[in-house]
CSV table of N, CA and C in Angstrom, one decimal:
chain,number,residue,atom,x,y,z
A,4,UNK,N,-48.2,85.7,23.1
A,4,UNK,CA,-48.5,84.7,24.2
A,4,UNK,C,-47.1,84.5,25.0
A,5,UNK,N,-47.6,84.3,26.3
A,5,UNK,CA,-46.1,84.2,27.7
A,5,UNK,C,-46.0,82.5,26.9
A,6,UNK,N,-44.3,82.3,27.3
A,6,UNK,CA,-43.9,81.4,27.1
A,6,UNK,C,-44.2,80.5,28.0
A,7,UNK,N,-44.3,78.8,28.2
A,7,UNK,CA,-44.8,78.2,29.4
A,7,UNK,C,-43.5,78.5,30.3
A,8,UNK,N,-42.8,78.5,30.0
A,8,UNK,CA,-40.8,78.9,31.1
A,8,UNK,C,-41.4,79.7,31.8
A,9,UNK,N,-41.7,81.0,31.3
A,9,UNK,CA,-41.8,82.2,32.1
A,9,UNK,C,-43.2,82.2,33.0
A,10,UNK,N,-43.9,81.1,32.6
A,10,UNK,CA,-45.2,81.4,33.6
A,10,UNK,C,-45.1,80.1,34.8
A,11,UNK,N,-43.9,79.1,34.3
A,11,UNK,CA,-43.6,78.2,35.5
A,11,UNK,C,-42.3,78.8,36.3
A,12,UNK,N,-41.4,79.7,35.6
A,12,UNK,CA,-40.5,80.2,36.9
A,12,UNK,C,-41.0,81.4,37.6
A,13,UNK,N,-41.9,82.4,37.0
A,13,UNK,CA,-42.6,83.2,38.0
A,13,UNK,C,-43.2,82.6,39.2
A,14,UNK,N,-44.6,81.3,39.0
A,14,UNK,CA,-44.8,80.6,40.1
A,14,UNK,C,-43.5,79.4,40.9
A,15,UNK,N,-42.5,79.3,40.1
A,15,UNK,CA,-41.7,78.9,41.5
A,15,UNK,C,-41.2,79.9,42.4
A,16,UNK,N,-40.9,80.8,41.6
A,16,UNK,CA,-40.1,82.2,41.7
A,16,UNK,C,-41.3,82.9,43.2
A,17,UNK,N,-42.2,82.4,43.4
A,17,UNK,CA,-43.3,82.9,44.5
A,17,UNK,C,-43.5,82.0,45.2
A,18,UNK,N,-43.6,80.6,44.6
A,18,UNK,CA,-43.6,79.5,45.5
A,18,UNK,C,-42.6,79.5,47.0
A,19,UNK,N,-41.5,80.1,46.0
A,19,UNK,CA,-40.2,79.8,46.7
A,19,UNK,C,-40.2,80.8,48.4
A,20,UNK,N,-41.0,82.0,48.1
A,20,UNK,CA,-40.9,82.6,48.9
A,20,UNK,C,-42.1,82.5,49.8
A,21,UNK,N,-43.4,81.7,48.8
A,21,UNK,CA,-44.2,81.0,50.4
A,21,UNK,C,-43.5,79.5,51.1
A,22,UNK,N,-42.8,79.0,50.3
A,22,UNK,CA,-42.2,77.5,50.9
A,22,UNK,C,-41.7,78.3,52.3
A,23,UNK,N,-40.8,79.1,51.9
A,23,UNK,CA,-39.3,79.7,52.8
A,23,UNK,C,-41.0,80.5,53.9
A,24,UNK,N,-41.4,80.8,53.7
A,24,UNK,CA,-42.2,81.0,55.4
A,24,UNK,C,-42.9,80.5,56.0
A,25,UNK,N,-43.3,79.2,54.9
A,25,UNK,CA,-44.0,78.1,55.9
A,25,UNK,C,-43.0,77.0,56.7
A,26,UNK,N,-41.9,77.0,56.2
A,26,UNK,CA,-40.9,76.1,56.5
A,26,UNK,C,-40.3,76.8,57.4
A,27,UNK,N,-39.6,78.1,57.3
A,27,UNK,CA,-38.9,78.6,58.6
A,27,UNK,C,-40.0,78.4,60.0
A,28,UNK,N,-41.3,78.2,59.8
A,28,UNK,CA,-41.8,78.2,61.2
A,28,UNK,C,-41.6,76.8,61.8
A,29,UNK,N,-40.4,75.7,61.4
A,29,UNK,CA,-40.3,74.8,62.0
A,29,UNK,C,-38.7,74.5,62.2
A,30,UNK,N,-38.1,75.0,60.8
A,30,UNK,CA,-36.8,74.6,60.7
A,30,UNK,C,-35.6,76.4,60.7
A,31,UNK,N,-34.5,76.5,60.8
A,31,UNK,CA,-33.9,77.3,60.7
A,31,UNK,C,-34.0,78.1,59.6
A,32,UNK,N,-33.7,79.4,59.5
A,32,UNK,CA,-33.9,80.2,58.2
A,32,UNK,C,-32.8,79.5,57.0
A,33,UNK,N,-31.7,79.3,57.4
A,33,UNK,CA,-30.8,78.1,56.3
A,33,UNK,C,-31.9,77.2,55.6
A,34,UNK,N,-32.1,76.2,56.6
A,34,UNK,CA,-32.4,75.2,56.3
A,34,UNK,C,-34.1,75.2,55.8
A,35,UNK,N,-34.6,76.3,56.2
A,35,UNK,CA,-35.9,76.5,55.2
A,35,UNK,C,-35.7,77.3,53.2
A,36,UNK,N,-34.6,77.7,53.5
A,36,UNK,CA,-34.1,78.3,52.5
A,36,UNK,C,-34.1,77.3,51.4
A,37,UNK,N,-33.5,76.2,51.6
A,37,UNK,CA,-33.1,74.9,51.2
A,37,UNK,C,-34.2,74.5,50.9
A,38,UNK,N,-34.9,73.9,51.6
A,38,UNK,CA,-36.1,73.1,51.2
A,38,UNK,C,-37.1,73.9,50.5
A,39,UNK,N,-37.2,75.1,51.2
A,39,UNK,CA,-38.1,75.8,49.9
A,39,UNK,C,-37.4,76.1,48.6
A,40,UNK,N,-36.2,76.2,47.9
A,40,UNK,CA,-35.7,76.0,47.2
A,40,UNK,C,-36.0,74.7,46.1
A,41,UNK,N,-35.9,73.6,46.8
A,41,UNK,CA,-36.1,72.5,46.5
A,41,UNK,C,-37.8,72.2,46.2
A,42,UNK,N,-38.4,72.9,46.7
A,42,UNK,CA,-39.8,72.3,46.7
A,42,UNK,C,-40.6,73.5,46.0
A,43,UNK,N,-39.8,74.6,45.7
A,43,UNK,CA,-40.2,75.5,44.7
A,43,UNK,C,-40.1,74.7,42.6
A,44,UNK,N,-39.0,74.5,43.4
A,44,UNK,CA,-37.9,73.7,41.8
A,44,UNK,C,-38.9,72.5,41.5
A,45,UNK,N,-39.4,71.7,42.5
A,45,UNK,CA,-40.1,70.3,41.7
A,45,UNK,C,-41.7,71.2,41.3
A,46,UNK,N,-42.0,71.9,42.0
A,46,UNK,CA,-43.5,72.9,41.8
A,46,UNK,C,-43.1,73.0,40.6
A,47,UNK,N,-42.4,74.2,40.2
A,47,UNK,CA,-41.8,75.0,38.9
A,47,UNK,C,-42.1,73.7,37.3
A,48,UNK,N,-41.1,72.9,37.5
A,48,UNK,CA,-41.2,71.6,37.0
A,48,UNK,C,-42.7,71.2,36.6
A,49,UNK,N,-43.0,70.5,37.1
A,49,UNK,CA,-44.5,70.3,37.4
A,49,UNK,C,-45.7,71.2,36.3
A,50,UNK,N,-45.2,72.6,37.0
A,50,UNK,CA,-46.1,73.3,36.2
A,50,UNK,C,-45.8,73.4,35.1
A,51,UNK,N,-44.5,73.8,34.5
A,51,UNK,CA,-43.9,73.6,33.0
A,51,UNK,C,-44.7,72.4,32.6
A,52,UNK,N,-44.5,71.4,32.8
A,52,UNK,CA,-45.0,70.1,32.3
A,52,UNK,C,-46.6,70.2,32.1
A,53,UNK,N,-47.2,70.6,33.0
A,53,UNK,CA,-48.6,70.8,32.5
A,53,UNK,C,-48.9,71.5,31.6
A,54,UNK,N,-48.1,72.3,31.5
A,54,UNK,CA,-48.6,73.7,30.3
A,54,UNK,C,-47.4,73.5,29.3
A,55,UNK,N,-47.0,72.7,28.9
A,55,UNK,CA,-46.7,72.3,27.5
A,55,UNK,C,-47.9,70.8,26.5
């Protein structure tokens, strides 16, 4: 059995790169970088927490 780590950093690990294209259509590619970063990381979190 997948570890819960590896099944909540894959889904930030994807999150991160739907954040980063919903967010560049309003903010700069930097600055969507960032936030999706950031909103990937509390997702990631989150899920870990459910699946322990």
């Amino acid at each position: 059995m997948i570890s819960p780590a590896i099944y909540s950093a894959t889904f930030g690990f994807f999150l991160f790169y739907f954040f980063r294209w919903v967010f560049v259509e309003r903010y700069t590619a930097d600055v969507a970088s960032n936030y999706a970063i950031i909103s990937a990381f509390i997702c990631g979190l989150i899920t870990f927490g459910a699946l322990i």
